[in-house]
Short mmCIF file of C-alpha atoms and ligand atoms in Angstrom, two decimals:
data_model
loop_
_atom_site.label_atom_id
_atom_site.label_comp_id
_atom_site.label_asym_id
_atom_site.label_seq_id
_atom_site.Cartn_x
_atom_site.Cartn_y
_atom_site.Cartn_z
CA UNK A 1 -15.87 -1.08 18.18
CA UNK A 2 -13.17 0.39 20.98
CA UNK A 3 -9.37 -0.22 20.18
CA UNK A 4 -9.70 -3.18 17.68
CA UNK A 5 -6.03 -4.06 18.33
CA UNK A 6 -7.46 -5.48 21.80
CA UNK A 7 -9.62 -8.08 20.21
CA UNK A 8 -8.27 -11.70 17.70
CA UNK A 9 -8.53 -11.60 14.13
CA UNK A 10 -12.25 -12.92 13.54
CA UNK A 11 -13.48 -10.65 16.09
CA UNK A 12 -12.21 -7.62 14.12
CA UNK A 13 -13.53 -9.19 11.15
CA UNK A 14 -16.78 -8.72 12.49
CA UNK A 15 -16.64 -5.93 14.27
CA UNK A 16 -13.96 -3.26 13.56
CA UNK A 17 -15.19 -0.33 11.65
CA UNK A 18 -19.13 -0.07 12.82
CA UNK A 19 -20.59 3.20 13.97
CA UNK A 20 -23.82 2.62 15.20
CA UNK A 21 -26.73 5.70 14.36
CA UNK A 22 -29.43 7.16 16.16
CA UNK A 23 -31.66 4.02 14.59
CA UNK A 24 -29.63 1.62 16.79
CA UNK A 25 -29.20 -0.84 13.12
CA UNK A 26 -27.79 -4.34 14.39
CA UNK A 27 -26.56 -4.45 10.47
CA UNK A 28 -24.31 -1.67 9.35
CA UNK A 29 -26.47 0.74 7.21
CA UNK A 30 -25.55 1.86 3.65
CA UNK A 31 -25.28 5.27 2.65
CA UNK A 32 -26.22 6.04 -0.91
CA UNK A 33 -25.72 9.57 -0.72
CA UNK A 34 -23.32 11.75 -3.10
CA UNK A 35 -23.10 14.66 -0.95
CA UNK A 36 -23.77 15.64 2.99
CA UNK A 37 -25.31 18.95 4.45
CA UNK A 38 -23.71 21.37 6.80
CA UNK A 39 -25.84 22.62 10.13
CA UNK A 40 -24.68 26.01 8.95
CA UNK A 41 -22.40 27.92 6.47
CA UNK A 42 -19.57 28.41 9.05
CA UNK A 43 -19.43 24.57 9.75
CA UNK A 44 -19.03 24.13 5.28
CA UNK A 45 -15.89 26.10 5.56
CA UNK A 46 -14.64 24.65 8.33
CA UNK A 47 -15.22 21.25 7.05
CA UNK A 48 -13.96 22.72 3.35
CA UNK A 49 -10.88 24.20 5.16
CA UNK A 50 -9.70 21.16 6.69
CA UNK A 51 -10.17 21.95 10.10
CA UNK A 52 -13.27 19.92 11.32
CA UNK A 53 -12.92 16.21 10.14
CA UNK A 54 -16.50 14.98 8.54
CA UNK A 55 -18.05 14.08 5.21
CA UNK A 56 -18.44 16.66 2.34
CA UNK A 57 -19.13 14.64 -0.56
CA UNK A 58 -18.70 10.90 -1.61
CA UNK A 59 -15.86 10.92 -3.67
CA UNK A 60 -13.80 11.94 -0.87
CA UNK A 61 -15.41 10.16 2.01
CA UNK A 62 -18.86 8.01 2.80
CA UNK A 63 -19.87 6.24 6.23
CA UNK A 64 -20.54 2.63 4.70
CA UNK A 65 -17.15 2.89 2.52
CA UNK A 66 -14.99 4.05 5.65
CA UNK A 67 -16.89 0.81 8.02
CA UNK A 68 -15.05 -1.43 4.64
CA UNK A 69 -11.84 0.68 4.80
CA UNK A 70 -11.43 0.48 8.73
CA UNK A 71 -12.75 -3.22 9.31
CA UNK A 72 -9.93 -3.98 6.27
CA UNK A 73 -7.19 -1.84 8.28
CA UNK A 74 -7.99 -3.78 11.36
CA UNK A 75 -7.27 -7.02 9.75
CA UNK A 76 -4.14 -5.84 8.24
CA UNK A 77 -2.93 -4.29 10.67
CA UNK A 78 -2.45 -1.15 9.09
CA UNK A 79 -3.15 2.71 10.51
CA UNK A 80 -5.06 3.67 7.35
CA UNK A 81 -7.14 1.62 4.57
CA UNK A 82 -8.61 3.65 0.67
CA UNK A 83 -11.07 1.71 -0.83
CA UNK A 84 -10.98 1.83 -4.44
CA UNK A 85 -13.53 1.11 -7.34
CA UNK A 86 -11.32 -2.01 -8.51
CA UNK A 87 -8.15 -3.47 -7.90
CA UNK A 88 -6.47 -1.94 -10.58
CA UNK A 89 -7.70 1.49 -9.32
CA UNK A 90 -6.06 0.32 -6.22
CA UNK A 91 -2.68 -0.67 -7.91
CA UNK A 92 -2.26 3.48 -10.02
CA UNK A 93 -3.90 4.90 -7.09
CA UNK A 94 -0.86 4.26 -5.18
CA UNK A 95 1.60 4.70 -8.03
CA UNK A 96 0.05 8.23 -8.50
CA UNK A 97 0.24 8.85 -5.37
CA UNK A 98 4.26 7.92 -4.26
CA UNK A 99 5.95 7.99 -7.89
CA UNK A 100 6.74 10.74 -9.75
CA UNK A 101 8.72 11.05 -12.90
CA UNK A 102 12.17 9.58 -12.97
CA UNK A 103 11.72 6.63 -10.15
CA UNK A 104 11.83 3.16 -10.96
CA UNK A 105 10.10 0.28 -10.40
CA UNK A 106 11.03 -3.53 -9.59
CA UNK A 107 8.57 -5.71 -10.11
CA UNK A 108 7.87 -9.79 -10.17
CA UNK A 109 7.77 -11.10 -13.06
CA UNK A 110 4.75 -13.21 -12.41
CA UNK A 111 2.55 -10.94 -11.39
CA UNK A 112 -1.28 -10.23 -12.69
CA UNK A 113 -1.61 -9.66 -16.41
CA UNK A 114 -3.40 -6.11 -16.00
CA UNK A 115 -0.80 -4.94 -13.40
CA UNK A 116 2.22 -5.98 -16.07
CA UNK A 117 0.11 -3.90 -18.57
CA UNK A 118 -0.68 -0.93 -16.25
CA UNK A 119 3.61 -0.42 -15.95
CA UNK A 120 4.36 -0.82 -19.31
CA UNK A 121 2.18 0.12 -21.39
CA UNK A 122 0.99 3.54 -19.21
CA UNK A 123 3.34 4.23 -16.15
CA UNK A 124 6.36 4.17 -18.82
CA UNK A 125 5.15 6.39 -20.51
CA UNK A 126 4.54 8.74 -17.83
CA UNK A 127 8.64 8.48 -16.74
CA UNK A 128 8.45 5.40 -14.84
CA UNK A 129 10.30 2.52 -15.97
CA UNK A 130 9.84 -1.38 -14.46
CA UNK A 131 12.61 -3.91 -14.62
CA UNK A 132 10.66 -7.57 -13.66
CA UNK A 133 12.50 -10.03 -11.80
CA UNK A 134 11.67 -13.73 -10.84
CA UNK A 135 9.74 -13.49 -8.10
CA UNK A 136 11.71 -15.84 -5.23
CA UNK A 137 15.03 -14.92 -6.55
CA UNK A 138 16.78 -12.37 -3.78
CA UNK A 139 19.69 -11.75 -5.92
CA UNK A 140 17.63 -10.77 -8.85
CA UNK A 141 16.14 -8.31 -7.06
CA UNK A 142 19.08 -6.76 -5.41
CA UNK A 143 20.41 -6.39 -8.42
CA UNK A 144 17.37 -5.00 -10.33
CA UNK A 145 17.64 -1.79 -7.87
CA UNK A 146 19.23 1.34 -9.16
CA UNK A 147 19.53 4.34 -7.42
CA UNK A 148 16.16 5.79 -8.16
CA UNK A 149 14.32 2.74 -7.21
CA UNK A 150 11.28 3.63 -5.30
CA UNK A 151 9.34 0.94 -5.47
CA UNK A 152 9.27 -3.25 -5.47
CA UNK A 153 6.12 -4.94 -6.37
CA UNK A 154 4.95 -8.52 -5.54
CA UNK A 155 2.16 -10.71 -5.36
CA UNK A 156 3.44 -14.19 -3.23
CA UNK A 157 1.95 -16.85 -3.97
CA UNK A 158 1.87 -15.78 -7.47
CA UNK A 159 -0.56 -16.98 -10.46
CA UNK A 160 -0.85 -19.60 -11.32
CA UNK A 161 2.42 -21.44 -10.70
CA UNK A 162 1.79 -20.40 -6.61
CA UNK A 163 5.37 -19.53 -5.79
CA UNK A 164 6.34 -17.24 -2.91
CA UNK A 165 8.77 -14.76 -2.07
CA UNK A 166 10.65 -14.22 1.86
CA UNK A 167 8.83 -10.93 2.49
CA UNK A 168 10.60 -10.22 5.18
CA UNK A 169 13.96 -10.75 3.74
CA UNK A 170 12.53 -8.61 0.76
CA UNK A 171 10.91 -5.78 3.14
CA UNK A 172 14.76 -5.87 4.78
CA UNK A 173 16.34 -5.15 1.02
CA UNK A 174 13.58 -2.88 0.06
CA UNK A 175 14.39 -1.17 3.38
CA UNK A 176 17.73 -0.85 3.31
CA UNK A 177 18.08 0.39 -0.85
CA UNK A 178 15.76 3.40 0.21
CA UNK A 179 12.33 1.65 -1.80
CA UNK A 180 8.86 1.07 -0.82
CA UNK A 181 7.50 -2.70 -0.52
CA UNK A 182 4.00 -3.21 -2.04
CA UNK A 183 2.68 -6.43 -1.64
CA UNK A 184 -0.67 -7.43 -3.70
CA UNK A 185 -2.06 -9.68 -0.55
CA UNK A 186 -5.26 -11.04 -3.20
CA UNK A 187 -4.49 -14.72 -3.14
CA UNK A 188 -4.23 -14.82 0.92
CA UNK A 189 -6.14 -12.18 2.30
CA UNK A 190 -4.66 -11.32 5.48
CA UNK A 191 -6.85 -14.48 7.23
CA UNK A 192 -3.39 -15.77 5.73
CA UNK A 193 -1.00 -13.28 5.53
CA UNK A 194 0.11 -10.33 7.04
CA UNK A 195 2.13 -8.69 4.93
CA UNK A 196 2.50 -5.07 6.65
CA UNK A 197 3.93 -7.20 9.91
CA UNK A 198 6.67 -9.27 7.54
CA UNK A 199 7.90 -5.57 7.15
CA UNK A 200 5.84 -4.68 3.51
CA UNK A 201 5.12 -1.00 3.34
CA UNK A 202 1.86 -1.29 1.88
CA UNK A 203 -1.02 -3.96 0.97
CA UNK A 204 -3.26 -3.79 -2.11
CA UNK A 205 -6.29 -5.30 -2.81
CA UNK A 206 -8.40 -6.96 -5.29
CA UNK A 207 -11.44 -7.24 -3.06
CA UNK A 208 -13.58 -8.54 -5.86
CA UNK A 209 -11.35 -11.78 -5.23
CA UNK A 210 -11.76 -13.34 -1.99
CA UNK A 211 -12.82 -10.46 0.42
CA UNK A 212 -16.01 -10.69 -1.50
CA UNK A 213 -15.80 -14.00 -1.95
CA UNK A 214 -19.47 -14.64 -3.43
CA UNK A 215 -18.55 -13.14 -7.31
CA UNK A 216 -20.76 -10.21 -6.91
CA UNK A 217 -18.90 -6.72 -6.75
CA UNK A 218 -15.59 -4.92 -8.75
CA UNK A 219 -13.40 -3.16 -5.92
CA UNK A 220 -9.93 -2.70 -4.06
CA UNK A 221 -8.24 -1.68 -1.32
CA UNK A 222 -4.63 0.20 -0.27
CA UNK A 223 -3.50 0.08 3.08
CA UNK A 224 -0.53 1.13 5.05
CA UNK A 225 0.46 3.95 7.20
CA UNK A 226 -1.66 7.08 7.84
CA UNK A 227 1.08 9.36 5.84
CA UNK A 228 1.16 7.17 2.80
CA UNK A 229 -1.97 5.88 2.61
CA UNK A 230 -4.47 7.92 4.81
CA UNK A 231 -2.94 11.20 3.30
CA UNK A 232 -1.42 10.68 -0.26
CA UNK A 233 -3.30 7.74 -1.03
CA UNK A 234 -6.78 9.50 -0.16
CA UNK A 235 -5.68 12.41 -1.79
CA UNK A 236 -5.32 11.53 -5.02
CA UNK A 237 -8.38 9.19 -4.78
CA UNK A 238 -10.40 11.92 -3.50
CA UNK A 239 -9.21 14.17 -6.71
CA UNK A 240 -9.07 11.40 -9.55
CA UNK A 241 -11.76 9.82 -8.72
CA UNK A 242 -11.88 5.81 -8.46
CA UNK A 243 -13.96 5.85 -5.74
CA UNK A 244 -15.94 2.80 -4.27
CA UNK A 245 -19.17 3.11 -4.23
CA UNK A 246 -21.35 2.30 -0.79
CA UNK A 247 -23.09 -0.38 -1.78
CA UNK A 248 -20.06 -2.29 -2.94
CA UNK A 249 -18.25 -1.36 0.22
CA UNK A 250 -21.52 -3.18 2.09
CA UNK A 251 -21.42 -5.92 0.11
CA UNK A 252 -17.05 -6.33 0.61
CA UNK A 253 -17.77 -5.61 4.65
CA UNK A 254 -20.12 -8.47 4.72
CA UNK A 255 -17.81 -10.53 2.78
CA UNK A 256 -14.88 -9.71 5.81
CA UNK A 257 -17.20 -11.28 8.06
CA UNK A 258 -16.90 -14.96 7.19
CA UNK A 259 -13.64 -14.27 5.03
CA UNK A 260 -11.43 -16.41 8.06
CA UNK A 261 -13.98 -19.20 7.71
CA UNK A 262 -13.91 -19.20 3.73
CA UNK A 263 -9.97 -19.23 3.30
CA UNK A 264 -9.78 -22.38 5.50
CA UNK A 265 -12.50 -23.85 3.74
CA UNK A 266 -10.90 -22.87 0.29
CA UNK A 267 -7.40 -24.15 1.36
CA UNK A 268 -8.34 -27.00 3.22
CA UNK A 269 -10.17 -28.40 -0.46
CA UNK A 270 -7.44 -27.05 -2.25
CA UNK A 271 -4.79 -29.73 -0.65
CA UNK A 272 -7.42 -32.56 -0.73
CA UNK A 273 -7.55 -31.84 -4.58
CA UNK A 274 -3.62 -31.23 -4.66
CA UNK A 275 -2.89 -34.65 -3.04
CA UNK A 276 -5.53 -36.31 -5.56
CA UNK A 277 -4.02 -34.55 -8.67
CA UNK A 278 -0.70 -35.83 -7.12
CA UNK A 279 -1.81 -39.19 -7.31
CA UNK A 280 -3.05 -39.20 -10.78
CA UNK A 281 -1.46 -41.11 -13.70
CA UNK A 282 -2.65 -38.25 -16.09
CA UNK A 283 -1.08 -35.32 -14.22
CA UNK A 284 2.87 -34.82 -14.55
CA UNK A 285 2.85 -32.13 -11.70
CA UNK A 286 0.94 -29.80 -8.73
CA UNK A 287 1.81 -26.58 -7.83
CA UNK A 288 0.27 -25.80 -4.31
CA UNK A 289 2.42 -24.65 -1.85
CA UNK A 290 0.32 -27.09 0.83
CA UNK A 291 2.26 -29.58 -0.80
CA UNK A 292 5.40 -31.16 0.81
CA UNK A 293 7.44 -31.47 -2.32
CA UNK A 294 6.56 -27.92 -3.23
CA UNK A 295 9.97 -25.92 -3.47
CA UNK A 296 8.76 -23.45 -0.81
CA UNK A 297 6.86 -25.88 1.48
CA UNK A 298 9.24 -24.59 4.22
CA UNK A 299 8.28 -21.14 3.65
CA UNK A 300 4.99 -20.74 3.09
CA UNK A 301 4.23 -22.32 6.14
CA UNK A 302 6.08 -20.03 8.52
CA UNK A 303 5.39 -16.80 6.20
CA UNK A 304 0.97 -17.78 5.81
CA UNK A 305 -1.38 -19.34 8.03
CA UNK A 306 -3.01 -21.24 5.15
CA UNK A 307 -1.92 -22.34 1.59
CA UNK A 308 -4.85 -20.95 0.08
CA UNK A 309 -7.51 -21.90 -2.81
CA UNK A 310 -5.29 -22.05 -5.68
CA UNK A 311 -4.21 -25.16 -7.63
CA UNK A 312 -2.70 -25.02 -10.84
CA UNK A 313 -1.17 -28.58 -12.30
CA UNK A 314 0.16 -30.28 -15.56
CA UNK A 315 -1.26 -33.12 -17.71
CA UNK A 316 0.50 -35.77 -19.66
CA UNK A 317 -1.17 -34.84 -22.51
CA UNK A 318 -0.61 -31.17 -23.51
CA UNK A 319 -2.75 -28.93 -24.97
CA UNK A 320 -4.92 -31.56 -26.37
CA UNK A 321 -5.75 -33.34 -22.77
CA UNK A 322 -5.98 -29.94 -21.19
CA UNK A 323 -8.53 -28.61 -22.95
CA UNK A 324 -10.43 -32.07 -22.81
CA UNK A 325 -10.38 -31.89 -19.13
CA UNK A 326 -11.53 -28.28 -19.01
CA UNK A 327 -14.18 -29.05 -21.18
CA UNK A 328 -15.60 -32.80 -19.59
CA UNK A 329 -16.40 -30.45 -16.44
CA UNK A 330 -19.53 -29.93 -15.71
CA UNK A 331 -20.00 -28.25 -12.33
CA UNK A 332 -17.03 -25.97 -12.70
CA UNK A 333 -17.13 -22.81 -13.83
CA UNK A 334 -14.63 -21.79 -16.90
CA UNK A 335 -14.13 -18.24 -16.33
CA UNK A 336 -10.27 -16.62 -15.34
CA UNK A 337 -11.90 -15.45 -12.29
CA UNK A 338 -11.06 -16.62 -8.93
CA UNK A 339 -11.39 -16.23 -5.25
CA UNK A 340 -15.67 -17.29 -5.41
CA UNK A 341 -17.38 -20.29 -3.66
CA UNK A 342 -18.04 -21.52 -6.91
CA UNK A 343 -14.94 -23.37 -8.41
CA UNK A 344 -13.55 -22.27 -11.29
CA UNK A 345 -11.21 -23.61 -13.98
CA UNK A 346 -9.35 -22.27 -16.72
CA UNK A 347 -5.88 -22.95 -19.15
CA UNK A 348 -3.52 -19.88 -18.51
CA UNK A 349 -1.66 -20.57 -21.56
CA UNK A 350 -4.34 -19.33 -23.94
CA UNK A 351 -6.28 -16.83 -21.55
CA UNK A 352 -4.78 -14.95 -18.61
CA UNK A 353 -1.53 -15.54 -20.50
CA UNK A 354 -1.92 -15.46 -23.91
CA UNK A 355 -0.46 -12.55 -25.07
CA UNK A 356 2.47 -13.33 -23.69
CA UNK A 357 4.95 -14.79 -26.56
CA UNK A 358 5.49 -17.90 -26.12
CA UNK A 359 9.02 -17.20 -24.84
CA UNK A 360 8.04 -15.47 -21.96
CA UNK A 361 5.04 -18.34 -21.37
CA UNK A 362 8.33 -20.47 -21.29
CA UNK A 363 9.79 -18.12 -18.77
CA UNK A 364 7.23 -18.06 -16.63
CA UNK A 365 6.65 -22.05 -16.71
CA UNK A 366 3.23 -21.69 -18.20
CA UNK A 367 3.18 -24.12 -20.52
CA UNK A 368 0.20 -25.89 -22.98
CA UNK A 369 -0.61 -28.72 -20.28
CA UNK A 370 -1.11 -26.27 -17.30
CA UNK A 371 -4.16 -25.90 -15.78
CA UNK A 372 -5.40 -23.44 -13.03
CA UNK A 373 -8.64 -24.61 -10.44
CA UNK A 374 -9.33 -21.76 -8.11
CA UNK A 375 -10.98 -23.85 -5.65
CA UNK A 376 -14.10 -22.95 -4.39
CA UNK A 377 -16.54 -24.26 -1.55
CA UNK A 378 -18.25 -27.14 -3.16
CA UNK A 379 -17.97 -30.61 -1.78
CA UNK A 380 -14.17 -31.90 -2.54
CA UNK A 381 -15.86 -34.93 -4.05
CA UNK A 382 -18.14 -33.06 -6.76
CA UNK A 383 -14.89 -30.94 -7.13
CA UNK A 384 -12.87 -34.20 -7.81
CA UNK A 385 -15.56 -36.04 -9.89
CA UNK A 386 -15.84 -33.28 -12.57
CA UNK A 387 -12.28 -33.36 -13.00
CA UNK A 388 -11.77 -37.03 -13.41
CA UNK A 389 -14.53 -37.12 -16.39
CA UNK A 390 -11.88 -35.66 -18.44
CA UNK A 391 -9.16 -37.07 -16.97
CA UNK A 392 -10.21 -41.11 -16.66
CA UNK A 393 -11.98 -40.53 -19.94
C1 PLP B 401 -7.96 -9.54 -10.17
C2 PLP B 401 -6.66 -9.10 -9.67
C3 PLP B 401 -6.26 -7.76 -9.72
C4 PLP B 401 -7.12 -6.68 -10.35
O1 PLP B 401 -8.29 -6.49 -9.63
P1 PLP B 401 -9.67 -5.95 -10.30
O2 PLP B 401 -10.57 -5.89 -9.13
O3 PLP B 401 -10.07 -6.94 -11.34
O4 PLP B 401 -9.36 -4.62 -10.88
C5 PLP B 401 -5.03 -7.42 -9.19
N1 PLP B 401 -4.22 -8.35 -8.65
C6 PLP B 401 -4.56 -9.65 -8.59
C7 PLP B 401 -3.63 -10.63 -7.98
C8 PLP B 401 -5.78 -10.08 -9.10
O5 PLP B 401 -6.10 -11.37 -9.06
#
């Protein structure tokens, strides 16, 4: 596809990134090769030496990986995309790459599990410290920054309590203190959010989340701008190593291709089961930012084009009624995953978040009652039903 900036989102979705072969395949091909062969010795060294762009070897480059990595720039609107073999690989792939001893990072508070774990309990010890902040609190964060600050981290909405940040008014800070913005764009996609234009630096993906959509594949995704990314990005993927591998990149390109129609699907069954929970004697409180009396209603409709999949909410009963509701269900998956057309369900409190103390559970707001639904495709009624087994009952 010519100049994918010409052509609206779902068009690019589809499109962006194919480079037809000789076979003339309607369907882009996959390449399960490790390594490529030069017409002739001269060509390896200039291809070694930099100075004729082309594939040497898969760990640095492969044609079905770079169709995933441009189609994914061309939604984001970013000049460069590195596909990753996970999100986490995604998340110290660009740490590696921009930090170096002696900067600082400021990160949300609420951000995923793994990602807290990957600051403290490694990048510390490599010379980078990481102050967290609450996530929607601007002041916090202005006054997290020190002088060797190079980097703020956020996921908006965040899990599971679904609050946002401004990004713009936190790409403007970042901005003007000197510091990158990363932005982990998993719980939107950019069929709901573009980060990079709210003034973020650079996007990361979990694209085992919704870019695949379907549960199948472990991968990620960095973009941003060709310096950043495309060059220090890709080089310290091509030299340590967490490549994806082609057939996951098919699988994740494929997934791009109906991701627009998925997300509105997802959100539009996450508010019908928001308003329902809302309306139940047995639940205390929703958080879904599709909600009016959501504290950042306002927001995340003029910062996302959707409110997403994810519904987390509180029962009257604590622990006790939670984990009867979780386990009446019967069509729901309990698994911590999320971001599939199957729904699933799970109690934060004792899984994604339980090795937290319970202090900083308290901090966060996830308490005993909560409950998380990543909300997948099924009919809103069979959704609905399974829930109300345990909570009618
Ligand atoms: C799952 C997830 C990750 C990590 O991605 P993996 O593909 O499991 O490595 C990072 N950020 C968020 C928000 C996630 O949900």
């Amino acid at each position: 596809m010519k100049d994918p900036e010409n052509y609206a989102f779902e068009t690019r979705a589809v499109r962006a990134g194919q480079h037809r072969t000789h076979e003339g395949e309607h369907s882009e091909a996959i390449f399960p090769t490790s390594s490529f062969v030069f017409e002739n010795a001269a060509q390896a060294a200039a291809r070694f030496g930099g100075t004729e762009p082309g594939n040497i070897y898969s760990r640095f480059t492969n044609p079905t990986v770079r169709t995933f990595q441009e189609r994914l720039a061309a939604m984001e609107g970013g000049e460069a995309c590195i596909a990753t073999s996970s999100g986490m690989s995604a998340i110290l792939s660009t740490c590696m790459a921009l930090l170096k001893a002696g900067d600082h990072i400021v990160s949300s508070r609420s951000v995923f599990g793994t990602t807290t774990s990957l600051f403290t309990n490694y990048l510390t010890r490599f010379g980078v410290p990481v102050d967290f902040v609450p996530l929607p609190d601007l002041e916090a964060w202005e006054a997290a920054i020190r002088p060797e600050t190079r980097m703020l981290y956020v996921e908006s909405p965040s899990n599971p309590l679904t609050e946002l940040v401004d990004i713009r008014a936190l790409a403007d800070l970042a901005r003007s203190r000197g510091c990158l913005l990363v932005v982990d764009n998993c719980f939107c996609t950019p069929a709901l959010q573009l980060p990079l234009a709210l003034g973020a630096d650079i996007v990361i993906h979990s694209a085992t989340k919704y870019l695949d959509g379907q549960g199948r594949c472990v991968g990620g995704a960095v973009v941003g701008d060709a310096e950043r990314v495309g060059k220090d990005v890709f080089g310290f993927l091509r030299t340590g190593g967490p490549t994806m591998s082609p057939f996951n990149a098919w699988v994740f390109l494929k997934g791009l291709e109906t991701l627009s129609l998925r997300m509105r699907a997802h959100s539009e069954n996450a508010l019908h089961l928001a308003r329902w929970l809302k309306a139940h004697p047995r639940v205390a409180r929703v958080h879904f930012p599709g909600l009016e009396d959501h504290p950042q209603h306002e927001l995340a409709k003029a910062q996302q084009s959707g409110f997403g999949g994810i519904v987390s909410f509180e029962v009257t009963g604590g622990r006790e009624l939670a984990w009867r509701v979780i386990d009446a269900t019967r069509m729901l998956s309990i698994t911590a995953n999320l971001g599939d057309t199957k729904s699933t369900i799970t109690h934060p409190a004792t899984t994604t978040h339980g090795r937290l103390t319970p202090e900083q559970r308290e901090e966060q707001g996830v308490g005993e009652s909560l409950i998380r639904v990543a909300v997948g495709l099924e009919a809103i009624t069979d959704i609905q039903a399974d829930l109300a087994r345990g909570l009618d009952g």
